[in-house]
mmCIF file of C-alpha atoms and ligand atoms in Angstrom:
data_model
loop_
_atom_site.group_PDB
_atom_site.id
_atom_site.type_symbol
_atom_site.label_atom_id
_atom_site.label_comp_id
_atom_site.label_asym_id
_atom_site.label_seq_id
_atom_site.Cartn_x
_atom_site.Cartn_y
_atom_site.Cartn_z
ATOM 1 C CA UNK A 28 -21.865 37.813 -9.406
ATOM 2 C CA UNK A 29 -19.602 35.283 -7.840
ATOM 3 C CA UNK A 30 -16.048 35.568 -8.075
ATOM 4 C CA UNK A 31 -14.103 33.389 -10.464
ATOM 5 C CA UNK A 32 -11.465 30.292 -9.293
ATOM 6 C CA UNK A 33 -9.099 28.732 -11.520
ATOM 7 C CA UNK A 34 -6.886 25.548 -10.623
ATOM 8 C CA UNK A 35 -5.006 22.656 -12.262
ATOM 9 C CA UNK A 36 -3.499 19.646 -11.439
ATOM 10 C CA UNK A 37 -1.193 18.186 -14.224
ATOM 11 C CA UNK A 38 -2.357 14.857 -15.138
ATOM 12 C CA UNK A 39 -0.071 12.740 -13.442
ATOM 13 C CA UNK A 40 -2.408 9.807 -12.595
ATOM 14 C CA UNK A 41 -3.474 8.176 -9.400
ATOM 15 C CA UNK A 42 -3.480 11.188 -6.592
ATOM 16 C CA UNK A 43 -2.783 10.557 -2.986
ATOM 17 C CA UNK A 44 -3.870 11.566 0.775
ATOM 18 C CA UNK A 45 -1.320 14.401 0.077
ATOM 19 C CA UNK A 46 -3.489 15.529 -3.153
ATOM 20 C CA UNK A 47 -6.946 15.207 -1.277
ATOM 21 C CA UNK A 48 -5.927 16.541 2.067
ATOM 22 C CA UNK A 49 -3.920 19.702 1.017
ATOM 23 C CA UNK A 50 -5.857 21.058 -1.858
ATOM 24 C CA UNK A 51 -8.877 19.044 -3.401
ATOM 25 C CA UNK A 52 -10.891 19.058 -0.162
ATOM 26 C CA UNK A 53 -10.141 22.936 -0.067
ATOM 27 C CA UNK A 54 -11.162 22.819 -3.902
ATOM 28 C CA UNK A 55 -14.874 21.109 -2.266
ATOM 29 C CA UNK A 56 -15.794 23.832 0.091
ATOM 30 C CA UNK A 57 -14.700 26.715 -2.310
ATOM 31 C CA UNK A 58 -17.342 25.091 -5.064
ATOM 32 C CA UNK A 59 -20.511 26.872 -3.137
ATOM 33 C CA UNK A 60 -18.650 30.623 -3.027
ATOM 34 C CA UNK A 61 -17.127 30.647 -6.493
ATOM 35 C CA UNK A 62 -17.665 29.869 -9.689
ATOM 36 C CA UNK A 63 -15.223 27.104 -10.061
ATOM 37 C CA UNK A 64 -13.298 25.700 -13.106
ATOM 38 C CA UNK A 65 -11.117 23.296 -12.404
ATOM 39 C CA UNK A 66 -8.622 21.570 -15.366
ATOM 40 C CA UNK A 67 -6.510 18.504 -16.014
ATOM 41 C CA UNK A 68 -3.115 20.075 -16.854
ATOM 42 C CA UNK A 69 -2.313 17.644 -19.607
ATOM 43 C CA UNK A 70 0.153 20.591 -21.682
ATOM 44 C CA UNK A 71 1.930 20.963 -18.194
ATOM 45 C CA UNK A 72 2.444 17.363 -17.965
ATOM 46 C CA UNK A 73 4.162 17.190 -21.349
ATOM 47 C CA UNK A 74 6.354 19.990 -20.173
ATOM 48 C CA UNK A 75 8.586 17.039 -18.528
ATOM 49 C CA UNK A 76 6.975 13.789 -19.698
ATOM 50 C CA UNK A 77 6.643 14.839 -23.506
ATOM 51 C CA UNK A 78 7.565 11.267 -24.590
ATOM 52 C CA UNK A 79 6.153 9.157 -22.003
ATOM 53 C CA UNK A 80 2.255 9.573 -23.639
ATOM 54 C CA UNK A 81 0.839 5.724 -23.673
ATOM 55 C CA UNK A 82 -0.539 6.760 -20.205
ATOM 56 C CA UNK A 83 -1.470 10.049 -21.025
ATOM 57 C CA UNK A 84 -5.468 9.784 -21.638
ATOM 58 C CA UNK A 85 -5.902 7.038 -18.120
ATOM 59 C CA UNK A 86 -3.800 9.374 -15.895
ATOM 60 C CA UNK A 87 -6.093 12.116 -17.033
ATOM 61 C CA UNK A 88 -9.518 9.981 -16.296
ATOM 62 C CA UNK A 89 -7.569 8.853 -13.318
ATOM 63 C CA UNK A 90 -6.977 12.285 -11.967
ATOM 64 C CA UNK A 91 -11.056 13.081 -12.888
ATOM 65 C CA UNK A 92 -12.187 10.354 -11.148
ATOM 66 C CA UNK A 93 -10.390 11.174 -7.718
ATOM 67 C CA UNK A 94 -11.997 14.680 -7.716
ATOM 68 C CA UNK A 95 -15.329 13.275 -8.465
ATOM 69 C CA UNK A 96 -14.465 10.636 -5.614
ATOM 70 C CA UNK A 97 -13.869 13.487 -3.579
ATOM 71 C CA UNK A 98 -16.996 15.203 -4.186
ATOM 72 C CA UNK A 99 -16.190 17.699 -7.268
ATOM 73 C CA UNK A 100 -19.266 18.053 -8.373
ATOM 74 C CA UNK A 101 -19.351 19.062 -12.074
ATOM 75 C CA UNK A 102 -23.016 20.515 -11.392
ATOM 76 C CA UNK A 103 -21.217 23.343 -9.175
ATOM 77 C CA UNK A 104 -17.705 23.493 -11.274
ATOM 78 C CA UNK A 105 -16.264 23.308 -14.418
ATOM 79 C CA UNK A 106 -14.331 20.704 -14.682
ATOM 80 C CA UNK A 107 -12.147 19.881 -18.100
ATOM 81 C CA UNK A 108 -9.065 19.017 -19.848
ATOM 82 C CA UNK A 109 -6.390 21.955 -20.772
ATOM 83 C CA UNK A 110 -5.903 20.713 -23.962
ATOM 84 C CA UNK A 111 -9.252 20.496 -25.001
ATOM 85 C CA UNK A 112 -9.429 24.174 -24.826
ATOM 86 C CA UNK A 113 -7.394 25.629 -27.656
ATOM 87 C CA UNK A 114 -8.198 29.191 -27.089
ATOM 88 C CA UNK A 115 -5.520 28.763 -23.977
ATOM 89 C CA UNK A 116 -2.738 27.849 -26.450
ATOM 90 C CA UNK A 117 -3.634 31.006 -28.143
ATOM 91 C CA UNK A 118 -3.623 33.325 -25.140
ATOM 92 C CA UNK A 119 -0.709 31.801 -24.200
ATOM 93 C CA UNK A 120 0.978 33.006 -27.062
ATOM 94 C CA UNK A 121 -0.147 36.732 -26.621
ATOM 95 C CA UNK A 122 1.693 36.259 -23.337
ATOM 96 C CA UNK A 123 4.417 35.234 -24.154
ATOM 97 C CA UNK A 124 5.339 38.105 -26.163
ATOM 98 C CA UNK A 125 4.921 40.326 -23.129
ATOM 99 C CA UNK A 126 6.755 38.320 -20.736
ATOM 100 C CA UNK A 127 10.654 39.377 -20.105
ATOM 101 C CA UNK A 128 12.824 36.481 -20.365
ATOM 102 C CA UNK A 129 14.688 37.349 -16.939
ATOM 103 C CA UNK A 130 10.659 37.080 -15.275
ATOM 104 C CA UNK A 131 10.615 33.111 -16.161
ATOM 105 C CA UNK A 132 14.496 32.331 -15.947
ATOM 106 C CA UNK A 133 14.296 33.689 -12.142
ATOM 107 C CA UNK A 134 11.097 31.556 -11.080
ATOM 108 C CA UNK A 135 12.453 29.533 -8.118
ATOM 109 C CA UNK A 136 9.761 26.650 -8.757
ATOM 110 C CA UNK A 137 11.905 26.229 -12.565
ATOM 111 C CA UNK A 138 14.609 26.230 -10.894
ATOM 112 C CA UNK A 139 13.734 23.332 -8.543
ATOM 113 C CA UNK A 140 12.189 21.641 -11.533
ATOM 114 C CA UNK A 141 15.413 22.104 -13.515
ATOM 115 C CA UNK A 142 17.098 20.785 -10.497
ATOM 116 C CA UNK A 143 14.993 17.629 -10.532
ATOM 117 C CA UNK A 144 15.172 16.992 -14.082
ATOM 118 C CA UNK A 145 19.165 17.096 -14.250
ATOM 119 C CA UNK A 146 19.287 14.141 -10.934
ATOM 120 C CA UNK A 147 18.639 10.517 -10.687
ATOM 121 C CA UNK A 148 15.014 11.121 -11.917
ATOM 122 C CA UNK A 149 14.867 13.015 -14.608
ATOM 123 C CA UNK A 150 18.164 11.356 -15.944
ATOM 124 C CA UNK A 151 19.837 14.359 -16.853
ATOM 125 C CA UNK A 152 16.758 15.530 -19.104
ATOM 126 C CA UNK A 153 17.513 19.164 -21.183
ATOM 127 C CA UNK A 154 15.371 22.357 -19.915
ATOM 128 C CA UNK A 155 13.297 22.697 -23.480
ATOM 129 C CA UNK A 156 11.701 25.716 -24.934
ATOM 130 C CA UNK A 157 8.059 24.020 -23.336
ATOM 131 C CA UNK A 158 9.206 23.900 -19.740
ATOM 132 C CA UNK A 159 11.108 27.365 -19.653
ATOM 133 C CA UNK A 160 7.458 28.399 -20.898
ATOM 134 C CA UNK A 161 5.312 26.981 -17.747
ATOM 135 C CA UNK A 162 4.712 29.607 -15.978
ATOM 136 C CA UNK A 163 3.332 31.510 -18.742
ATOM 137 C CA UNK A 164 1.066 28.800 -19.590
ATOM 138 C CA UNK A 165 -0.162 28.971 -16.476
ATOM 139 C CA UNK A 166 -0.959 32.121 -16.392
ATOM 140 C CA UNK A 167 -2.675 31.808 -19.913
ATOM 141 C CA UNK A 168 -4.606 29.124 -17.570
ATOM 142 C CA UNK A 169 -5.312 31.682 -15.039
ATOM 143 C CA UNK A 170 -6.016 34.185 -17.287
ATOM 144 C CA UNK A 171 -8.258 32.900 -19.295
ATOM 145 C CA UNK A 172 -11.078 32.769 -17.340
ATOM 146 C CA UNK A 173 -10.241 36.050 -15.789
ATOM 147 C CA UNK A 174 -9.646 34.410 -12.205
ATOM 148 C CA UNK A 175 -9.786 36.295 -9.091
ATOM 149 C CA UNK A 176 -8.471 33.614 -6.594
ATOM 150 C CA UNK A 177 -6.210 30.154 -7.690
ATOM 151 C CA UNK A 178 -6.289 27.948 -4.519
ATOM 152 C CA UNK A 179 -2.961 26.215 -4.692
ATOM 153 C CA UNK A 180 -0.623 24.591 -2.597
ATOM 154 C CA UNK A 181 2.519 26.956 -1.195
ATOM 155 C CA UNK A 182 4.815 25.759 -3.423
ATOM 156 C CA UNK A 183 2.815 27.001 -6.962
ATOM 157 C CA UNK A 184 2.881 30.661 -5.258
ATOM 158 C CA UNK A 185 6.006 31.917 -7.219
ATOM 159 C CA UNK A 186 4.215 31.036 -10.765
ATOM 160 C CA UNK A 187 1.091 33.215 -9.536
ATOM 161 C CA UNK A 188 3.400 35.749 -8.464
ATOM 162 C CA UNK A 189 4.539 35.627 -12.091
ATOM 163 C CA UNK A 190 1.101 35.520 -13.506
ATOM 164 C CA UNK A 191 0.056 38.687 -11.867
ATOM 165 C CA UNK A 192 3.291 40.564 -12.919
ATOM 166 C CA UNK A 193 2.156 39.432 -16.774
ATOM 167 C CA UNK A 194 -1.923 40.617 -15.723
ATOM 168 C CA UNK A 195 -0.607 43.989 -15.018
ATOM 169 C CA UNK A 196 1.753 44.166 -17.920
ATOM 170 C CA UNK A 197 -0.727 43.372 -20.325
ATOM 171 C CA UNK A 198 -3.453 45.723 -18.718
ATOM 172 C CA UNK A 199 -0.580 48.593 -18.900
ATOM 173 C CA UNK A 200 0.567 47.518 -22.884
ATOM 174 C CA UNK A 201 -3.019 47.506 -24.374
ATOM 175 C CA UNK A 202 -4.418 50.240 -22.122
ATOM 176 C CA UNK A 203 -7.582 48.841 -20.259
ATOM 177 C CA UNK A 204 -8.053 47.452 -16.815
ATOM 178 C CA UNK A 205 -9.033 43.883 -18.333
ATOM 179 C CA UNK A 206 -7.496 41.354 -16.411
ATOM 180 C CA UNK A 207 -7.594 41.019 -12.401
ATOM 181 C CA UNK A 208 -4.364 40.390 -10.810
ATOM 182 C CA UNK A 209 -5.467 36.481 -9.258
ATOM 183 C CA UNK A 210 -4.656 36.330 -5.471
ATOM 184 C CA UNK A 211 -3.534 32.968 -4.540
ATOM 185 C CA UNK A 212 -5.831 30.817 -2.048
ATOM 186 C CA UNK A 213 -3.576 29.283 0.409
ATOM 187 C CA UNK A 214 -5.246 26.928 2.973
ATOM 188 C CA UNK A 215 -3.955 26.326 6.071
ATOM 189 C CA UNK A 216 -4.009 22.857 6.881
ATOM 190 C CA UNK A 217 -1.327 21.349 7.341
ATOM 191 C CA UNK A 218 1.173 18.897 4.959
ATOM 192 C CA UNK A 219 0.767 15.025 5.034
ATOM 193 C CA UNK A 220 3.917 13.486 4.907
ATOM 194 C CA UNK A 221 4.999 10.431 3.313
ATOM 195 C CA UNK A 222 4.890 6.847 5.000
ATOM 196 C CA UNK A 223 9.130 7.371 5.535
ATOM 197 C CA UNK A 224 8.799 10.898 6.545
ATOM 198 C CA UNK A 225 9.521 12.436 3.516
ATOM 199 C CA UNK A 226 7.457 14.434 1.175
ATOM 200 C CA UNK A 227 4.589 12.861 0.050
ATOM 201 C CA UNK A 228 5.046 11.649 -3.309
ATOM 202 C CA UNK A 229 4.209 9.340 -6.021
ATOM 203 C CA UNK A 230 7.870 9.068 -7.268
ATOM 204 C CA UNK A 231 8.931 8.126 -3.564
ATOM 205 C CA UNK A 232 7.016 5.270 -3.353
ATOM 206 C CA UNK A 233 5.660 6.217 0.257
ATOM 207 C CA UNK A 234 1.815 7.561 -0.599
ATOM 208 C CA UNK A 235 -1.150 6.447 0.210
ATOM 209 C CA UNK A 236 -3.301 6.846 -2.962
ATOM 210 C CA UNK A 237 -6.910 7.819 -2.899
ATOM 211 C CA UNK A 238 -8.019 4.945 -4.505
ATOM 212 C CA UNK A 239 -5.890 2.025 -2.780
ATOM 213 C CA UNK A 240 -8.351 -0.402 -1.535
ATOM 214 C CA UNK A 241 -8.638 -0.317 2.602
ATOM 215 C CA UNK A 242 -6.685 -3.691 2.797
ATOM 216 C CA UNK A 243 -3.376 -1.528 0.837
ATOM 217 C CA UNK A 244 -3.867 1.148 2.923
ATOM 218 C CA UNK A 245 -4.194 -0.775 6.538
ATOM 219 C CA UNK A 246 -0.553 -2.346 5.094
ATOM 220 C CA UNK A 247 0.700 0.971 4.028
ATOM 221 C CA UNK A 248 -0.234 2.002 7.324
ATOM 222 C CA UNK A 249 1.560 -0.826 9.097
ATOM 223 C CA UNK A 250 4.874 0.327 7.497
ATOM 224 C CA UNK A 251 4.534 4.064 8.629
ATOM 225 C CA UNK A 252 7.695 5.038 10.870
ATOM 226 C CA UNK A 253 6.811 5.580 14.691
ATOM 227 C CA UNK A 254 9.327 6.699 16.949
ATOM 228 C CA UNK A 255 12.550 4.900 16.162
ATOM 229 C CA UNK A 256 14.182 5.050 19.686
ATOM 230 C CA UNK A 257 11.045 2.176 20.961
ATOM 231 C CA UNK A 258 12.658 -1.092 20.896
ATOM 232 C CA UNK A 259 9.869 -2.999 23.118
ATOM 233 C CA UNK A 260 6.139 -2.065 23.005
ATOM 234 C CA UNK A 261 6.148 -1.488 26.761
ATOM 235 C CA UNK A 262 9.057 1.012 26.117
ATOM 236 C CA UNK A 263 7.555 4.562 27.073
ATOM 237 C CA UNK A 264 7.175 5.867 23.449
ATOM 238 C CA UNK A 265 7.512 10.132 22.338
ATOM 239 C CA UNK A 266 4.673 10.789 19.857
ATOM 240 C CA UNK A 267 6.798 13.956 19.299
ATOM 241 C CA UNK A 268 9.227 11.597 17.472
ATOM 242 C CA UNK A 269 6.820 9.429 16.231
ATOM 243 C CA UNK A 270 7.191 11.439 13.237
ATOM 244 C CA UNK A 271 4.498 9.454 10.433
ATOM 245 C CA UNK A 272 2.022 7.563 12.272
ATOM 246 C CA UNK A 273 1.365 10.160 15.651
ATOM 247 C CA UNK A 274 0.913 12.581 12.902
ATOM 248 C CA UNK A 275 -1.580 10.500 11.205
ATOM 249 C CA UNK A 276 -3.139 10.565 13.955
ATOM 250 C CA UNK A 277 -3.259 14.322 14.727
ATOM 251 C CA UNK A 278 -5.018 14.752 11.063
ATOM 252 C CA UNK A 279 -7.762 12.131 11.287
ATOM 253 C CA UNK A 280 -8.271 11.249 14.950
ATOM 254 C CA UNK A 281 -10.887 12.880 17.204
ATOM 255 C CA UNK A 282 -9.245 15.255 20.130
ATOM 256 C CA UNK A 283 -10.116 13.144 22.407
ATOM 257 C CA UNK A 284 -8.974 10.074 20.642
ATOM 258 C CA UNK A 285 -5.327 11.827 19.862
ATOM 259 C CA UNK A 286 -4.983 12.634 23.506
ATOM 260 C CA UNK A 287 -5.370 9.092 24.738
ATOM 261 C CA UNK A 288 -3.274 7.418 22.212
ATOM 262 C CA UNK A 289 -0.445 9.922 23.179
ATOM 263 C CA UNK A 290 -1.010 9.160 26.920
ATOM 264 C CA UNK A 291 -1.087 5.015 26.702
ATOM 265 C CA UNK A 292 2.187 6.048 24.132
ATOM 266 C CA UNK A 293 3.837 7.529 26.795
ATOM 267 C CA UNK A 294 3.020 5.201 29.189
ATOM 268 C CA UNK A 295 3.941 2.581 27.547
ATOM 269 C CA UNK A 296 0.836 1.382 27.277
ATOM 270 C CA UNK A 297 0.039 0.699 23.582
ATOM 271 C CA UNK A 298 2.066 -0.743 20.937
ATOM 272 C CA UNK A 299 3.123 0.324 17.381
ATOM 273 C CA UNK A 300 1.732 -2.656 16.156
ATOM 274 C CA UNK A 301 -1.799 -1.848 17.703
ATOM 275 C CA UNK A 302 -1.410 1.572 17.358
ATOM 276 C CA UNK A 303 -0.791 1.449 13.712
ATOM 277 C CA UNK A 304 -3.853 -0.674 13.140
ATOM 278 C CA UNK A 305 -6.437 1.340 14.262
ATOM 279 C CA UNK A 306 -5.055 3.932 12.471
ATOM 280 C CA UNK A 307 -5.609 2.161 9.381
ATOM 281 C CA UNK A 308 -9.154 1.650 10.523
ATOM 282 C CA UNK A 309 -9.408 5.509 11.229
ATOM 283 C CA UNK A 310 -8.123 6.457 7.842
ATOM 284 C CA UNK A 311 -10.297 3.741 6.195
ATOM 285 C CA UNK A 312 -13.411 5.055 7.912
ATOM 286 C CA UNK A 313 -12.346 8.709 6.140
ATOM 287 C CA UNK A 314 -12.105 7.393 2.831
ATOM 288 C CA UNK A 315 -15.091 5.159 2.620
ATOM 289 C CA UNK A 316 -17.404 6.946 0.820
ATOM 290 C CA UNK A 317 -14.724 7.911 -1.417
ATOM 291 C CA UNK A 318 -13.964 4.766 -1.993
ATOM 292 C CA UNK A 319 -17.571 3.703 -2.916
ATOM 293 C CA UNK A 320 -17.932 6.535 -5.214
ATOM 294 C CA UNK A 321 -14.617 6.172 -6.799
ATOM 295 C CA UNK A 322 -15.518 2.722 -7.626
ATOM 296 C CA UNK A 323 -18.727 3.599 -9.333
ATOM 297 C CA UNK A 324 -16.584 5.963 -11.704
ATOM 298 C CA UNK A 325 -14.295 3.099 -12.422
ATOM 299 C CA UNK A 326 -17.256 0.981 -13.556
ATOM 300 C CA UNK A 327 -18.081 3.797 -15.500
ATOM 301 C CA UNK A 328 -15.635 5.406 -17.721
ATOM 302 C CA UNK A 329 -18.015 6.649 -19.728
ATOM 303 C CA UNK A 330 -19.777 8.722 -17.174
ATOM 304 C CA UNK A 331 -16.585 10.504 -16.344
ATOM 305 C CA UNK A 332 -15.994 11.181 -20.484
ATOM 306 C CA UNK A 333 -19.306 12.816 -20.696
ATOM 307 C CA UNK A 334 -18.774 15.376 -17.684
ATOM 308 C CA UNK A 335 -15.327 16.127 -19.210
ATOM 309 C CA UNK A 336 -16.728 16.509 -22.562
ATOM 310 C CA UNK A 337 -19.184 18.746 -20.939
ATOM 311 C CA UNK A 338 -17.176 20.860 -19.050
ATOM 312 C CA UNK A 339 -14.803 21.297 -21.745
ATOM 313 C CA UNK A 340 -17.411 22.812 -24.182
ATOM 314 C CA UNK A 341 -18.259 24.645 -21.270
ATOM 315 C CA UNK A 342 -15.270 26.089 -20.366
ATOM 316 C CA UNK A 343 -14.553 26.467 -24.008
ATOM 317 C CA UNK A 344 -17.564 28.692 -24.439
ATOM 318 C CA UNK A 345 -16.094 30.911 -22.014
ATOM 319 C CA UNK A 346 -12.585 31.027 -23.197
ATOM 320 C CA UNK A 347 -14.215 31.846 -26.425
ATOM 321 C CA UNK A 348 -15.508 35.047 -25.306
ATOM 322 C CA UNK A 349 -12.216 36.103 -23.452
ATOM 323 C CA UNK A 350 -10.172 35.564 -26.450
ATOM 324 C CA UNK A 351 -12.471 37.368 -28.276
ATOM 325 C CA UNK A 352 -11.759 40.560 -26.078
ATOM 326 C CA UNK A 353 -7.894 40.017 -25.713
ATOM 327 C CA UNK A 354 -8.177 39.641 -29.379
ATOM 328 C CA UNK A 355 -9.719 43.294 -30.082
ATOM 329 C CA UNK A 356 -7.185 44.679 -26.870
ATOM 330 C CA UNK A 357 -3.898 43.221 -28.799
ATOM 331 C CA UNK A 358 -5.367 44.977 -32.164
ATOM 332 C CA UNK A 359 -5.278 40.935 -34.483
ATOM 333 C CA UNK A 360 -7.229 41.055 -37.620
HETATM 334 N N1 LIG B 410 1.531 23.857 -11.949
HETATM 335 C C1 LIG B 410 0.447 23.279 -11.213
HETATM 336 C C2 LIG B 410 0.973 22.084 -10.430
HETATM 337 O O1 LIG B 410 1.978 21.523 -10.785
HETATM 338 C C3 LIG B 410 -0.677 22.852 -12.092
HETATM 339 C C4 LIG B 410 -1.267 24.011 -12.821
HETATM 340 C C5 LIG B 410 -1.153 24.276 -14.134
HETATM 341 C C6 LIG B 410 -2.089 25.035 -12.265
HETATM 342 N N2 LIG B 410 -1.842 25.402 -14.466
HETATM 343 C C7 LIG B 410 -2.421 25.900 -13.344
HETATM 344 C C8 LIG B 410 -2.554 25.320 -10.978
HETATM 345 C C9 LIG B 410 -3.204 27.040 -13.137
HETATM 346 C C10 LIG B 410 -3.335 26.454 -10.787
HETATM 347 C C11 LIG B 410 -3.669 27.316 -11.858
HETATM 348 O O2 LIG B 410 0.350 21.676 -9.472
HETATM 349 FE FE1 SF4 B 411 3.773 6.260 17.491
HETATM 350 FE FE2 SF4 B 411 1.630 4.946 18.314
HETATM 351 FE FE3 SF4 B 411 4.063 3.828 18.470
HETATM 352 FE FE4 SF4 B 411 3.411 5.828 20.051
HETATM 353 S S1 SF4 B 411 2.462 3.805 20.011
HETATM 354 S S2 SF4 B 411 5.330 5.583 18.950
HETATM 355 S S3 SF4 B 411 2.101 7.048 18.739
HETATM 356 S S4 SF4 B 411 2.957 4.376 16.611
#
């Protein structure tokens, strides 16, 4: 039997390089050694966003569609939406009786959430009862399906911390060994950053999303900072400082490529201009086919519905028979 993966992305919409490069393509490979189930975290987007909804049902297609565009393959996972799956909202509940307050008032990614939420973007938004909860619906995520691994990116590894401290409590309070402890699945490539040099995020304005056409992301290419001390192109450039587009370069060039454009860089040989546009050309010959295929989702919707809909009951089906068992553990009617 193969072991179990859950993971979630909240349904935030579009997804960018950032998304695909640092855990979907990781989510691709694990499909063949695991039995997958990946979610649209629609619950955890309303944890922050509970009264921005118009979007709610496109950003969730729109986050489907990129992982199909990527090559999820529902034949080899499970993919659905959270919310279709009550059973989770009931788990959830069983855990939250067994969690300690103090466990989700000292998770470090609340606290940077909390941070965010009382700044510029969040516009001084309260901490509800929903958000001080999300770790614990995350582990009824996790938990529901009886994961052994959760690929995620490095900065979701406190909550799985969390979620294992509330596997073993619950396997201690209702005396069987029911629940694994999930192990998070870090992979080690390394993170994109934004066009400026930042983080790469939607809310910064400097991604490059999976499904801008090749003409956007040549232009969002063109505006990627190179090393700021180059006032001529036949200045002799530092790719070390070059600290967007020589980076770029190091994640989709060739070796051999990389070495030469750092040697004509240093040189002086090759322009920021020039250099910039064949990487545009680089990164559009990467996302080609995931173009095409995104585009044939696009045209149709309803081909994306019926996988949901079908991984949903599937996943459902499962959930079904967990609850069932957590049910007879916890002693309900
Ligand atoms: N919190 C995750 C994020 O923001 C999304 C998520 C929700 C998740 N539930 C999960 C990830 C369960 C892994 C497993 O990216
Ligand atoms: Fe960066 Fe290329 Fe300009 Fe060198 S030539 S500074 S690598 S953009």
């Amino acid at each position: 039997m193969k072991e179990i993966i859950v993971s979630g992305m909240r349904s935030t919409g579009k997804l960018h390089l950032g998304h695909y490069l640092g855990v979907i393509q990781n989510w691709v490979q694990l499909q063949d050694k695991y039995d997958c189930y990946f979610f649209v975290a629609d619950w955890h987007a309303l944890t922050t966003k509970y009264d921005k909804t118009d979007d709610l049902r496109q950003n969730i297609l729109d986050v489907v569609m990129d992982w199909l565009a990527c090559g999820i393959d529902p034949k080899k996972s499970v993919i659905y939406v959270q919310s279709l799956i009550p059973e989770i909202a009931e788990l959830n509940i069983y855990l939250g009786m067994i969690t300690p307050q103090n466990w989700v008032e000292r998770d470090p990614c609340l606290k940077d959430m909390a941070k965010i939420l009382k700044t510029k973007e969040g516009q001084g938004q309260q901490i509800n009862y929903g958000l001080m909860g999300y770790p614990v619906l995350m582990s009824a995520d996790i938990m529901m399906f009886n994961a052994n691994c959760v690929p995620v990116g490095s900065d979701q590894v406190a909550h799985i911390e969390i979620t294992r401290d509330i596997s073993r409590r619950f396997n201690n309070i209702y005396g069987e060994e029911f629940f694994h402890e999930a192990k998070p699945l870090l992979n080690n490539c390394s993170l994109i950053c934004g066009l400026d040099g930042n983080k790469m995020g939607k809310s910064f304005n400097n991604d490059i999303k999976i499904s801008d056409s090749a003409e956007v992301t040549a232009k969002k290419v063109m505006s990627a900072i190179t090393d700021r001390s180059r006032l001529r192109k036949d200045d002799p450039g530092h790719p070390d400082e070059c600290e967007v587009a020589f980076k770029y370069w190091t994640i989709f060039g060739e070796e051999e490529e990389i070495q030469t454009v750092k040697c004509e860089c240093e040189k002086g040989l090759r322009g920021c201009a020039q250099c910039k546009r064949q990487l545009g050309e680089k990164i559009n010959a990467r996302l080609s086919e995931i173009r095409e295929r995104r585009r044939y989702y696009e045209q149709n919707p309803q081909e994306v519905e019926r996988i949901i809909e079908e991984g949903s009951a599937k996943a459902r089906a499962k959930a079904q028979e967990i609850l069932k068992e957590v049910r007879r553990l916890v002693k309900m009617y």
